[in-house]
Amino acid sequence: MKKLAFRGAGFLLALAPLLLFAQRKVTYVDPFIGSEGDGHIFIGPSAPYGMVKPGPDNNKASNSGYVPDLDKPLYGFSQVHVSGTGGGPKYGNITVMPFAGDFTSIKQESLRSNETTQAGYYSASLAKWNIQTEITTTAKAAFYRFRFLNHDNRKAIKVDAGDFLGEKAIPDSREAQMFVGSETQVLTDSSVCGYSRIRGGWNNGTAYTVYYYAVFSKPFTSFHTWQGEQLTAGKKMQVDAGAKTGAMLFFDNSNDEELQMKIGISFISCAKAQQNVATEINHWKFDNTLQQTQQQWENLLSKIDIGTDATADQKKMFYTALYHTMLMPVDRTGENPLWDNNLPYYDDFYAIWDTYRSSHPLITLITPSRQVAIVNSLLNIYQRDGYMPDARSGNCNGRTQGGSNAEVLIADAYFKNLKGINYSLALEAMLKDAEVPPGGNEEKEGRGGLVDYNSLGYVSTNYVRAGNRTIEYAYDDYCLAMVAKALNRKGEYNRYIKQADNWQNLWRPITDHGATGFIMPKDAAGKWVDSFQCSVSNGKIAYVPYNNPLAQDWPICVCWWCGFFYEASSWEYSLSVPHDVAALIRKSGGNEAFKNRLDTLFDKDFYNVGNEPSFLTPNLYHWINRPDLSSTRIRQIIHKNYNSSRSGIPGNDDSGAMSSWLAFHMMGFYPNAGQSYYLLNTPWFKQTTIQLENGKQFIIKANNLNDKNVFIRSATLNGKPFLLSWIEHSDIANGGELILEMGATPTTWGTQTPPPSKS
Amino acid sequence: MKKLAFRGAGFLLALAPLLLFAQRKVTYVDPFIGSEGDGHIFIGPSAPYGMVKPGPDNNKASNSGYVPDLDKPLYGFSQVHVSGTGGGPKYGNITVMPFAGDFTSIKQESLRSNETTQAGYYSASLAKWNIQTEITTTAKAAFYRFRFLNHDNRKAIKVDAGDFLGEKAIPDSREAQMFVGSETQVLTDSSVCGYSRIRGGWNNGTAYTVYYYAVFSKPFTSFHTWQGEQLTAGKKMQVDAGAKTGAMLFFDNSNDEELQMKIGISFISCAKAQQNVATEINHWKFDNTLQQTQQQWENLLSKIDIGTDATADQKKMFYTALYHTMLMPVDRTGENPLWDNNLPYYDDFYAIWDTYRSSHPLITLITPSRQVAIVNSLLNIYQRDGYMPDARSGNCNGRTQGGSNAEVLIADAYFKNLKGINYSLALEAMLKDAEVPPGGNEEKEGRGGLVDYNSLGYVSTNYVRAGNRTIEYAYDDYCLAMVAKALNRKGEYNRYIKQADNWQNLWRPITDHGATGFIMPKDAAGKWVDSFQCSVSNGKIAYVPYNNPLAQDWPICVCWWCGFFYEASSWEYSLSVPHDVAALIRKSGGNEAFKNRLDTLFDKDFYNVGNEPSFLTPNLYHWINRPDLSSTRIRQIIHKNYNSSRSGIPGNDDSGAMSSWLAFHMMGFYPNAGQSYYLLNTPWFKQTTIQLENGKQFIIKANNLNDKNVFIRSATLNGKPFLLSWIEHSDIANGGELILEMGATPTTWGTQTPPPSKS
C-alpha cells in the first residue's frame, strides 16, 4: 500500500492545487450509510483495506458487532471487524472499554450518545460515566482518545482478550465462533499485550490468533487481571490455559480529562503488534493520525471526480459507495502466520461470490495494482492451501456459496490486461477447481457436486445448491476456457468452452407468468424433479413445487445453504448467464419474449437487487438492443433501494458488493466481470473524471443531462462517433473522453449491435 | 500422565520393596539401539510420550537430526524430534549450542566424544572446546548441564530460533520443511524466549509454531541477537519479519565450570513455555529431574517383569523395545493451539499405518487408560478437522500410506473393552473415512481412490497405491462392520462386512514360485494390467511386469508413494488379510499349498520384517494348525534381524512399530490388531509377569524352556487345560496364569482349532 507522508497543509496544497477550491471527497463519506436495516455496515474507522477495524460493539450476534438501537448499551470497542456481511459473525477480538467510578464488575456497559462518524473516525459519549471516546486508525494500529468528563470518578480501561462475536451456547454450532485460548500480560505501567485465539465463525475456519499490544499516554496506577472467573490484583501474567483472560487498568483520579491509547494488532505475535504501533503511530498526536488516514482515503476517492453539479446526496452516496468497496478484502501482507511472510497476502474474502461482479472490477478501475496484489494472493493461497478461496477469513478458506468464482477474477484480470500475474499458474489453479473435487467439506473451497457436474453435465439433486452451482460452474468454465485459449492451451479451451453451455442442461421449457424456460432441478438419472417433500417445524409435511420457478425450498424446508438455489429463485437465476445472453434470449423465445420476461421480472418484483446473481439482470435489455430500458430499470432500482440514509443499502452490503454496484451505475457504466467490456448506461453525473493509475484520464460527459434528459441519444469517443452500447476496458485504460448527448427520448444509439455473447 | 513425586531413596524403598533386590528396569534401556543403520531412533532424553525431545543434531537431512558418524560435527541440540521415522524430516526446532573462546561466527560446530545415553539422559563432550553437555527432560521442559572444562575460554550459548531439519534448496519441495517465521527476545540477564514457525515436512503440514523459554543458572554478561544476516549487540528484541532469528549469550570467564539451562517449549505461547518450566522443573537440581524422569520410565517398564533368567541382552532388547513404544505419539494435552485446550490431545501419529499393528496394542496392554486418551484424541481431531488422522504431525493431518487405519484402533479398543470412548461417535468417524472422499489431497486423510473402491469394489490403476489401498480398506471395512454390529447398526454391518471381501476383487490366480493367487493391478474397466511402461532417468523406457508378484514399480519407475503397492511386493501384501486367513488359505489352494507358500516366502527372502504389512505373516502358520512353525519362523526372524547393538533394528523403527513387534514376540504372544485375541508363540522368557492397570496380574510361565525346548507341548490357563493356539484379551485382562510346558518337539497342542477368521 502506498502511503502519503502527511506534512501539513502547506505540503498538501503544493501537492494538489486542483483540490484547492473543491471540498475534499473524504468529507462526503458517511460510514453510517447501511448501518441500519440489513446493510450490516461496519461504522468504525478503517484505513483502506485496513487490517485493524476498531469499532463499537453492543450486540454479539451482529455481524458488525453493532446495532443502531440507542437503548442497547455498548460493552466495548473491539479491534477486528468485517463489513456488510451476513451469516454467523466473525472476529470482534480484543475489546477495549473505558469506564469510571467504583470497580464492581468485569462487565462494564453504557448507553451511548452523540455518536458521530467520518471516514477514519468514530466518536461517541458513554453516557453512564460521561466518557467521550474517539477512535481513528492506521492499517494495523488503532488510536483511541478518551475524555473522562466526570472529574470525580476514577478512570479505568478494560482490555478483554477473551471476548469475541457470535459465541453460541452449544459448542460447534454451525457458524458459531468458539473460544480456543487467550493470554494477557501487563508489560509496563503503561502497556499491556496478549492475544485471543478463536475458531469457527461464518466460514467454519480453523483457529486464528489476534495478538495485540496496547500502550497508554499515562501510566496506570494499579491493575487487576483475570482468567476465567478469577480476578487477581496486580497479577502481571495470565498464561493461556484455555480460559478467557483480560486486564482492568486503573488510572489516577486527577482532573486531567484526557487519556489516549494506541493499540496495534498482529496475526503473527505480540511483538509484531507492538512494532505495528511503533511503525505506524510513533507519536501521541491523535489528529495527525486521523489526518493521515483521511488523506489516504482522499487519495483513493479523488481518483474519481464527479463534478460540481452532483448533489450533496449524490456525492454522499457515491463516495461512501467507493469507501465501502475499499474496506475489504483486508491487506495482511507481512501478517501471514502460514507461509512466507512477505508475499502479497489478503484475507477476508467474504465472499468472492459476492464481490467478483462489481467490487473487484471497481478496485481494478481505481487501483489495478491493488487488484494484481489481490489476485497474486489468491494464487499464493492456491499454492499453499491447495485451492484458491471462494471465501476466506481468519486465514482459512471457506465457504463456497456457488461457483469457484476466483476463475472470474482471473479472467477479469487477464482481459483487463493486468500485468504481474503468473497466468499459467492461474490456469493451473482454475483447473484444480474444475477437475478436483474438494473432498468431505464441499463448503470449504473448490466445486461441490463436481463429480456430478463433470459426469452428467449438471449438478443433480443429490447435492445441495445444485441449481446455482450448475449455472455458476458453466460461467466459471467459460472464464477458464477464455484464459486457456489466450494461453494457447487448446485442449483445455475445447473442453471448457463446451462445458460453458452446461447451464442449458438444467433449462426446462416450463412456462410461468408468460415466460418460458427456467433452470430446474434434475435428478442424477436425468429426470426433472417436480416437487420436493419436506417436514416442517410443526411436524407436518410440506411440498415445494420445484416446477414453479418462484418456489423456494429454503429456509423453511431445508437449511439456508441446502436449497436448490442459493438465496434467490429460478426467476432470478435463470437469467444469470453472463457469457451467453444471446443463447438465453433464443431459448426464452426471442427478443420480444425476452423483453416481456424482463418486464415481468421487474414489474412483478421477482427481482431483488440485494441478490448478487441478479446484479447484471437490469442490463440484459442491452442484448435486445434496448439499452434505454436498461437505464430506466437501473434508475428505478436505485431510487427504490438506495439512498443516503443509514438504511440506504438494500440487503447486506456484502463487503462492498451492493455499494460498488451503485457506484458503477452512478458513473453510467457497469462491468460484465470476467469479460473485457462495460455496458453503457445513463450516468447520474454531468461529468465523471477517472484518474487512472497509469497517469491517464478518462472522462465521461453527459451533455444536457437532467431529470428528463435521461436517454443517451448519441455518443462520441475521443471525438469520433461511438455507436456501441458497451465500451472496452482498454478504451478506458488508454484514457480519453466519452461524450454522451442526452435527451428526453431514446434514439437508435446503441441499438445496432448487441454486446458480446458466446454464441 | 501420572507423575510420581520423587522424594529420595527412603521414599522409593518404602514404595516398592519388591524392587529392592532387582536391578531397575530403566537401567536396561539403551537408547542407542536402532540409532545406526536404518532405525532412525532418536537417542536424546524423553519422558514417556514426552512433548520435548532434546537431542544432538549433526545432520539436517536425518530424521532424528543425528547420524552416528563421529567425524560429523554437532551443530546443536534442538528441542523437538521424532523417533524412528522415514521420509522427509520434521521438527528439529530451537537449537541450543554451547561454545567457548572468541566469538567469530554464528555457526558453531564441534566433534563429540564420550557420548553416553540412558532413558532420560544424554551426555557428550564437545571436543573443540572441551564442554561436557548433559541433558535430561520432563514432558515439556528440557534441562541442560554444561561443564566448560577449558577454564581460560569465554563461555557462550547460542539459541537459534531459525534452525530446523529438512530444509531444501527448492521451496515447496516434496516433504521439505520450510521456514515461516521466528522471533527472539532477551527477557532478563538470564532468560530468553521466542519461537520458530515452520511448515511442510514429511506430512506436508500447515505451519506449526514451537515457542520456547530458556533460563540460565547464571546471568549472561552480554549478548548479541540476529535476524537474517544481521547480528546486533545488545538488541533485546528481534521481531518476526519472516527471517531467521536467534541469540548469542556470553557468560563471564570465571573458573566456575558449570552452567545450567532449563528450556521449556510450548505450541501455545512463550508464556506457556515459561510456565511449563516453572511447573515441571522448579529448581536447579539436574539430578533430581533425571531421577524423576527415570522413575516415570521405571514405573511403566516395571509393568512387565521378565524374570531373573532373562539374559542381559534379552533384558536390554526387551526393555528398550518397550521404551521405544512409549516415545510416540506425543502427549500434547494442554498444548493444542487449534481447539479446546484441555481435551486429550496427541500429536505425531507418524503413522498409524505403522503403529496400529503392534505399538498401540502394546500401549493398550501396559496402560489402557493411555490408549483411551489416544483414541479420544483421534475422535476430537475427527470432530474438529473432519477426519481422524492416519498420520499427523505439527498439528496437521497427513499423510495416509495405505488404509484409514484409525478404524483398526477403534475396533481394537472396542473389542478389548476399553471404556470411556464414545463408540457411536467413533463409528461416525469411521463411516466418514469409508464414505466421503478426502478431496484434492488424497495423501492427507481419509481414503484415496475411494470413488473407485466404493463403485468398483477395488481401487483401480487410476490411483496410486491401488493394491495396498484395496486390501487395507477391506480390513478397515471389517473393523468398521464389527463395531457396527456390536452397536446394533445392522445396515452398516451388512454393507461393510460384504466390503471386507473386497481384497478378493484383486486376487488374480497367477502362479509364481509354486504359489497361486496374488493381489494384482486391475484397471477401471475390470481388466488385469499385465505390465507398466515407464521412462526411467536415463531416458530409456522400462517395463514393470505387473503380473510378476515380485516386481515393483517404485522407486525407479514412479515415486515412492506412486507404485501399485506401498513399500512391499505382492508376495508380501497378498498375505495381508488379517480378518480372513481361512479364505486366503482356501484361495491359495488349501493348507498344504499355503504352508509351501509361507515356506517359500521366508526361505527365499521374499519376506521383510521391516515392512509392517508383513508383521502378522510369520504367525499365519497358526491358521493351518501349525503354531510350532510360526514360533520357529519368528525365532529365525528375530535372530536374523534384531540384536542389542546400535544397528539392532531392521529398517526404520517407525515410532516403535518394529520395537513393539519384538516385545510382543519376546513375551510369546502377538496381537491381531482390531480383533480381540493374541496368537500364542514360544516365549523368550521362563516367566513374564504383566501388572495390569486394573490391579490384576497376568503371568506366563514357560516350564522347561531352554535353547532346545522351544515348542509348546501343552498349556494350562488358571490350572485348566488350554488347547487353543490363541488367547482372548479378556483372559489376560482378567488376570491369571498361563503355564506352557515346553519341549524339544511339538505335540498336537494348538492344532485342533485354527484362530478366528471371518469365513
Coordinates of N, CA, C and O in Angstrom, one line a residue, chain A residues 443-541:
Chain A
E443 N -18.2 -27.2 1.4 CA -18.4 -25.8 1.6 C -17.1 -25.0 1.7 O -17.1 -23.8 1.8
K444 N -16.0 -25.7 1.7 CA -14.8 -25.1 2.1 C -14.1 -24.4 0.9 O -13.7 -23.2 1.0
E445 N -14.1 -25.0 -0.3 CA -13.3 -24.5 -1.4 C -13.6 -25.4 -2.6 O -14.3 -26.4 -2.5
G446 N -13.1 -25.0 -3.7 CA -13.4 -25.8 -4.9 C -14.8 -25.8 -5.3 O -15.6 -24.9 -5.0
R447 N -15.2 -26.9 -6.0 CA -16.6 -27.0 -6.5 C -17.3 -28.2 -5.9 O -16.9 -29.4 -6.2
G448 N -18.3 -28.0 -5.1 CA -19.1 -29.0 -4.6 C -20.0 -29.6 -5.7 O -20.4 -28.9 -6.6
G449 N -20.2 -30.9 -5.6 CA -21.0 -31.6 -6.6 C -20.3 -31.8 -7.9 O -20.9 -32.1 -9.0
L450 N -19.0 -31.6 -7.9 CA -18.2 -31.7 -9.1 C -18.2 -33.0 -9.8 O -18.2 -33.0 -11.1
V451 N -18.3 -34.1 -9.1 CA -18.4 -35.4 -9.7 C -19.6 -35.5 -10.6 O -19.5 -35.9 -11.7
D452 N -20.7 -35.1 -10.1 CA -21.9 -35.0 -10.9 C -21.7 -34.1 -12.1 O -22.0 -34.5 -13.3
Y453 N -21.3 -32.9 -11.8 CA -21.1 -31.9 -12.9 C -20.3 -32.4 -14.0 O -20.6 -32.2 -15.2
N454 N -19.2 -33.0 -13.7 CA -18.2 -33.4 -14.7 C -18.7 -34.7 -15.4 O -18.2 -35.0 -16.5
S455 N -19.6 -35.5 -14.8 CA -20.0 -36.7 -15.4 C -21.4 -36.5 -16.1 O -21.6 -37.0 -17.2
L456 N -22.3 -35.8 -15.5 CA -23.6 -35.6 -16.0 C -23.8 -34.3 -16.8 O -24.7 -34.1 -17.6
G457 N -22.9 -33.3 -16.6 CA -23.0 -32.0 -17.2 C -23.9 -31.1 -16.4 O -24.2 -30.0 -16.9
Y458 N -24.3 -31.5 -15.3 CA -25.1 -30.6 -14.4 C -24.9 -31.2 -13.0 O -24.5 -32.4 -12.8
V459 N -25.2 -30.4 -12.0 CA -25.2 -31.0 -10.6 C -26.6 -31.5 -10.3 O -27.6 -30.7 -10.5
S460 N -26.7 -32.7 -9.9 CA -28.1 -33.3 -9.7 C -28.6 -33.0 -8.3 O -27.9 -32.4 -7.5
T461 N -29.8 -33.4 -8.1 CA -30.4 -33.1 -6.8 C -29.8 -33.9 -5.7 O -30.2 -33.8 -4.5
N462 N -28.8 -34.7 -6.0 CA -28.1 -35.4 -4.9 C -27.3 -34.4 -4.1 O -26.8 -34.7 -3.1
Y463 N -27.1 -33.2 -4.7 CA -26.3 -32.2 -4.0 C -27.1 -30.9 -3.7 O -28.0 -30.6 -4.4
V464 N -26.8 -30.3 -2.6 CA -27.4 -29.0 -2.3 C -27.0 -27.9 -3.3 O -25.9 -28.1 -3.9
R465 N -27.8 -26.9 -3.4 CA -27.4 -25.8 -4.3 C -27.1 -26.2 -5.7 O -26.3 -25.6 -6.4
A466 N -27.8 -27.3 -6.2 CA -27.5 -27.8 -7.5 C -27.8 -26.9 -8.6 O -27.0 -26.8 -9.6
G467 N -28.8 -26.0 -8.4 CA -29.2 -25.1 -9.5 C -28.1 -24.0 -9.7 O -27.6 -23.8 -10.8
N468 N -27.8 -23.3 -8.6 CA -26.9 -22.2 -8.9 C -25.5 -22.7 -9.1 O -24.7 -22.1 -9.8
R469 N -25.1 -23.9 -8.5 CA -23.8 -24.4 -8.8 C -23.7 -24.7 -10.3 O -22.7 -24.3 -10.9
T470 N -24.7 -25.3 -10.9 CA -24.6 -25.7 -12.3 C -24.3 -24.4 -13.1 O -23.4 -24.4 -13.9
I471 N -25.2 -23.4 -12.9 CA -25.0 -22.3 -13.8 C -23.8 -21.5 -13.5 O -23.2 -20.9 -14.4
E472 N -23.4 -21.5 -12.3 CA -22.2 -20.7 -12.0 C -20.9 -21.5 -12.5 O -20.0 -20.8 -13.0
Y473 N -20.9 -22.8 -12.4 CA -19.8 -23.5 -12.9 C -19.7 -23.3 -14.4 O -18.6 -23.3 -14.9
A474 N -20.8 -23.2 -15.1 CA -20.8 -23.0 -16.5 C -20.1 -21.7 -16.8 O -19.3 -21.6 -17.7
Y475 N -20.4 -20.7 -16.0 CA -19.7 -19.4 -16.3 C -18.2 -19.5 -15.9 O -17.3 -19.0 -16.6
D476 N -17.9 -20.1 -14.8 CA -16.5 -20.3 -14.4 C -15.8 -21.0 -15.5 O -14.6 -20.7 -15.8
D477 N -16.4 -22.0 -16.1 CA -15.8 -22.8 -17.2 C -15.6 -21.9 -18.4 O -14.5 -22.0 -19.1
Y478 N -16.5 -21.0 -18.6 CA -16.3 -20.0 -19.7 C -15.0 -19.2 -19.5 O -14.2 -19.0 -20.3
C479 N -14.9 -18.7 -18.3 CA -13.8 -17.8 -17.9 C -12.5 -18.6 -18.1 O -11.5 -18.2 -18.6
L480 N -12.5 -19.9 -17.6 CA -11.3 -20.8 -17.7 C -11.0 -21.0 -19.2 O -9.8 -20.9 -19.6
A481 N -12.0 -21.3 -20.0 CA -11.8 -21.5 -21.4 C -11.2 -20.3 -22.1 O -10.2 -20.5 -22.9
M482 N -11.6 -19.2 -21.8 CA -11.1 -18.0 -22.5 C -9.7 -17.7 -22.1 O -8.9 -17.3 -23.0
V483 N -9.3 -17.9 -20.8 CA -7.9 -17.8 -20.5 C -7.1 -18.8 -21.1 O -6.0 -18.6 -21.6
A484 N -7.6 -20.1 -21.1 CA -6.9 -21.2 -21.8 C -6.6 -20.9 -23.2 O -5.5 -21.1 -23.7
K485 N -7.6 -20.4 -23.9 CA -7.5 -20.0 -25.3 C -6.4 -19.0 -25.5 O -5.5 -19.1 -26.4
A486 N -6.4 -18.0 -24.6 CA -5.4 -16.9 -24.7 C -4.0 -17.4 -24.5 O -3.1 -16.9 -25.0
L487 N -3.9 -18.4 -23.7 CA -2.6 -19.0 -23.4 C -2.2 -20.2 -24.3 O -1.3 -20.9 -24.1
N488 N -3.0 -20.3 -25.4 CA -2.8 -21.3 -26.4 C -2.9 -22.7 -25.9 O -2.2 -23.7 -26.3
R489 N -3.8 -22.9 -24.9 CA -4.0 -24.2 -24.3 C -5.3 -24.8 -25.0 O -6.4 -24.7 -24.4
K490 N -5.1 -25.3 -26.2 CA -6.3 -25.6 -27.0 C -7.2 -26.7 -26.4 O -8.4 -26.7 -26.4
G491 N -6.5 -27.7 -25.8 CA -7.2 -28.9 -25.2 C -8.2 -28.4 -24.1 O -9.4 -28.7 -24.2
E492 N -7.6 -27.6 -23.2 CA -8.5 -27.1 -22.1 C -9.5 -26.2 -22.7 O -10.7 -26.2 -22.2
Y493 N -9.2 -25.4 -23.6 CA -10.2 -24.5 -24.2 C -11.4 -25.3 -24.8 O -12.5 -25.0 -24.5
N494 N -11.0 -26.3 -25.6 CA -12.1 -27.0 -26.2 C -13.0 -27.7 -25.2 O -14.2 -27.7 -25.4
R495 N -12.4 -28.2 -24.2 CA -13.2 -28.9 -23.2 C -14.1 -27.9 -22.4 O -15.3 -28.1 -22.3
Y496 N -13.5 -26.8 -22.0 CA -14.3 -25.9 -21.1 C -15.2 -25.0 -21.8 O -16.2 -24.6 -21.3
I497 N -14.9 -24.7 -23.1 CA -15.9 -23.9 -23.8 C -17.2 -24.7 -24.1 O -18.3 -24.1 -24.1
K498 N -17.0 -26.0 -24.2 CA -18.2 -26.8 -24.3 C -19.0 -26.8 -23.0 O -20.2 -26.7 -22.9
Q499 N -18.3 -27.0 -21.9 CA -18.9 -27.0 -20.6 C -19.6 -25.7 -20.2 O -20.5 -25.7 -19.4
A500 N -19.2 -24.6 -20.9 CA -19.8 -23.3 -20.6 C -21.3 -23.3 -21.0 O -22.0 -22.5 -20.6
D501 N -21.7 -24.3 -21.8 CA -23.1 -24.5 -22.2 C -23.9 -25.3 -21.2 O -25.1 -25.6 -21.4
N502 N -23.2 -25.8 -20.1 CA -23.9 -26.7 -19.2 C -25.1 -26.2 -18.5 O -26.0 -27.0 -18.1
W503 N -25.3 -24.9 -18.4 CA -26.5 -24.3 -17.8 C -27.7 -24.8 -18.6 O -28.8 -24.9 -18.0
Q504 N -27.5 -25.1 -19.9 CA -28.6 -25.5 -20.7 C -29.2 -26.9 -20.3 O -30.3 -27.2 -20.6
N505 N -28.3 -27.7 -19.6 CA -28.8 -29.0 -19.2 C -29.8 -29.0 -18.1 O -30.5 -29.9 -17.9
L506 N -29.9 -27.8 -17.4 CA -31.0 -27.7 -16.4 C -32.1 -26.7 -16.9 O -32.9 -26.3 -16.2
W507 N -32.1 -26.4 -18.2 CA -33.1 -25.5 -18.8 C -34.3 -26.3 -19.1 O -34.3 -27.1 -20.0
R508 N -35.4 -26.0 -18.4 CA -36.6 -26.8 -18.6 C -37.7 -25.9 -19.2 O -37.9 -24.8 -18.7
P509 N -38.3 -26.3 -20.3 CA -39.2 -25.4 -21.1 C -40.6 -25.3 -20.4 O -41.6 -25.6 -21.0
I510 N -40.6 -24.9 -19.2 CA -41.8 -24.6 -18.4 C -42.2 -23.1 -18.7 O -41.3 -22.3 -18.8
T511 N -43.5 -22.9 -18.7 CA -43.9 -21.5 -18.8 C -44.5 -21.0 -17.5 O -45.3 -21.7 -16.9
D512 N -44.1 -19.8 -17.1 CA -44.7 -19.3 -15.9 C -44.8 -17.8 -16.1 O -43.8 -17.1 -16.5
H513 N -46.0 -17.2 -15.8 CA -46.2 -15.8 -16.0 C -45.7 -15.3 -17.3 O -45.1 -14.2 -17.5
G514 N -46.0 -16.1 -18.3 CA -45.7 -15.8 -19.7 C -44.3 -16.0 -20.1 O -43.9 -15.8 -21.3
A515 N -43.4 -16.3 -19.2 CA -42.0 -16.6 -19.6 C -41.8 -18.1 -19.7 O -42.3 -18.9 -18.9
T516 N -40.9 -18.4 -20.7 CA -40.7 -19.9 -21.0 C -39.3 -20.2 -20.8 O -38.4 -19.6 -21.4
G517 N -39.0 -21.3 -20.0 CA -37.7 -21.8 -19.9 C -37.1 -21.3 -18.5 O -36.9 -20.2 -18.3
F518 N -36.9 -22.3 -17.7 CA -36.3 -22.0 -16.4 C -35.3 -23.1 -16.0 O -35.4 -24.2 -16.3
I519 N -34.3 -22.7 -15.2 CA -33.4 -23.6 -14.6 C -34.1 -24.4 -13.5 O -34.7 -23.8 -12.6
M520 N -34.2 -25.7 -13.6 CA -35.0 -26.5 -12.8 C -34.2 -27.8 -12.3 O -33.3 -28.2 -13.0
P521 N -34.6 -28.3 -11.2 CA -33.9 -29.5 -10.6 C -34.1 -30.7 -11.4 O -35.2 -31.0 -11.9
K522 N -33.0 -31.5 -11.6 CA -33.0 -32.7 -12.3 C -32.2 -33.7 -11.4 O -31.2 -33.4 -10.8
D523 N -32.7 -34.9 -11.4 CA -32.0 -35.9 -10.6 C -30.9 -36.6 -11.4 O -30.7 -36.3 -12.6
A524 N -30.2 -37.5 -10.7 CA -28.9 -38.0 -11.3 C -29.3 -38.9 -12.5 O -28.4 -39.1 -13.4
A525 N -30.5 -39.4 -12.6 CA -30.9 -40.2 -13.7 C -31.4 -39.4 -14.9 O -31.8 -39.9 -15.9
G526 N -31.4 -38.1 -14.7 CA -31.7 -37.2 -15.8 C -33.2 -36.8 -15.8 O -33.7 -36.2 -16.8
K527 N -33.9 -37.1 -14.8 CA -35.4 -36.9 -14.7 C -35.6 -35.5 -14.0 O -35.0 -35.3 -12.9
W528 N -36.5 -34.7 -14.5 CA -36.9 -33.5 -13.8 C -37.5 -33.8 -12.5 O -38.3 -34.7 -12.4
V529 N -37.3 -33.0 -11.5 CA -37.9 -33.3 -10.2 C -39.0 -32.2 -10.0 O -38.7 -31.0 -9.9
D530 N -40.2 -32.7 -10.0 CA -41.4 -31.8 -10.0 C -41.7 -31.2 -8.6 O -42.1 -30.0 -8.5
S531 N -41.5 -32.0 -7.6 CA -41.8 -31.4 -6.3 C -40.9 -32.0 -5.2 O -40.3 -33.1 -5.4
F532 N -40.8 -31.3 -4.1 CA -39.9 -31.8 -3.1 C -40.7 -31.8 -1.8 O -41.4 -30.9 -1.4
Q533 N -40.6 -33.0 -1.1 CA -41.3 -33.2 0.1 C -40.4 -32.9 1.3 O -39.3 -33.4 1.3
C534 N -41.0 -32.2 2.3 CA -40.1 -32.0 3.5 C -41.0 -31.9 4.7 O -42.2 -31.5 4.6
S535 N -40.4 -32.2 5.8 CA -41.1 -32.0 7.1 C -40.8 -30.6 7.5 O -39.6 -30.1 7.5
V536 N -41.8 -29.9 8.0 CA -41.5 -28.5 8.5 C -41.6 -28.6 10.0 O -42.0 -29.6 10.6
S537 N -41.3 -27.5 10.6 CA -41.1 -27.5 12.1 C -42.3 -27.9 12.9 O -42.2 -28.5 13.9
N538 N -43.5 -27.7 12.4 CA -44.7 -28.1 13.1 C -45.0 -29.6 12.9 O -46.1 -30.1 13.3
G539 N -44.1 -30.3 12.3 CA -44.2 -31.8 12.2 C -45.1 -32.2 10.9 O -45.2 -33.4 10.6
K540 N -45.6 -31.2 10.2 CA -46.4 -31.5 9.1 C -45.5 -31.7 7.8 O -44.3 -31.3 7.8
I541 N -46.1 -32.3 6.8 CA -45.3 -32.5 5.6 C -45.7 -31.3 4.7 O -46.8 -30.9 4.5

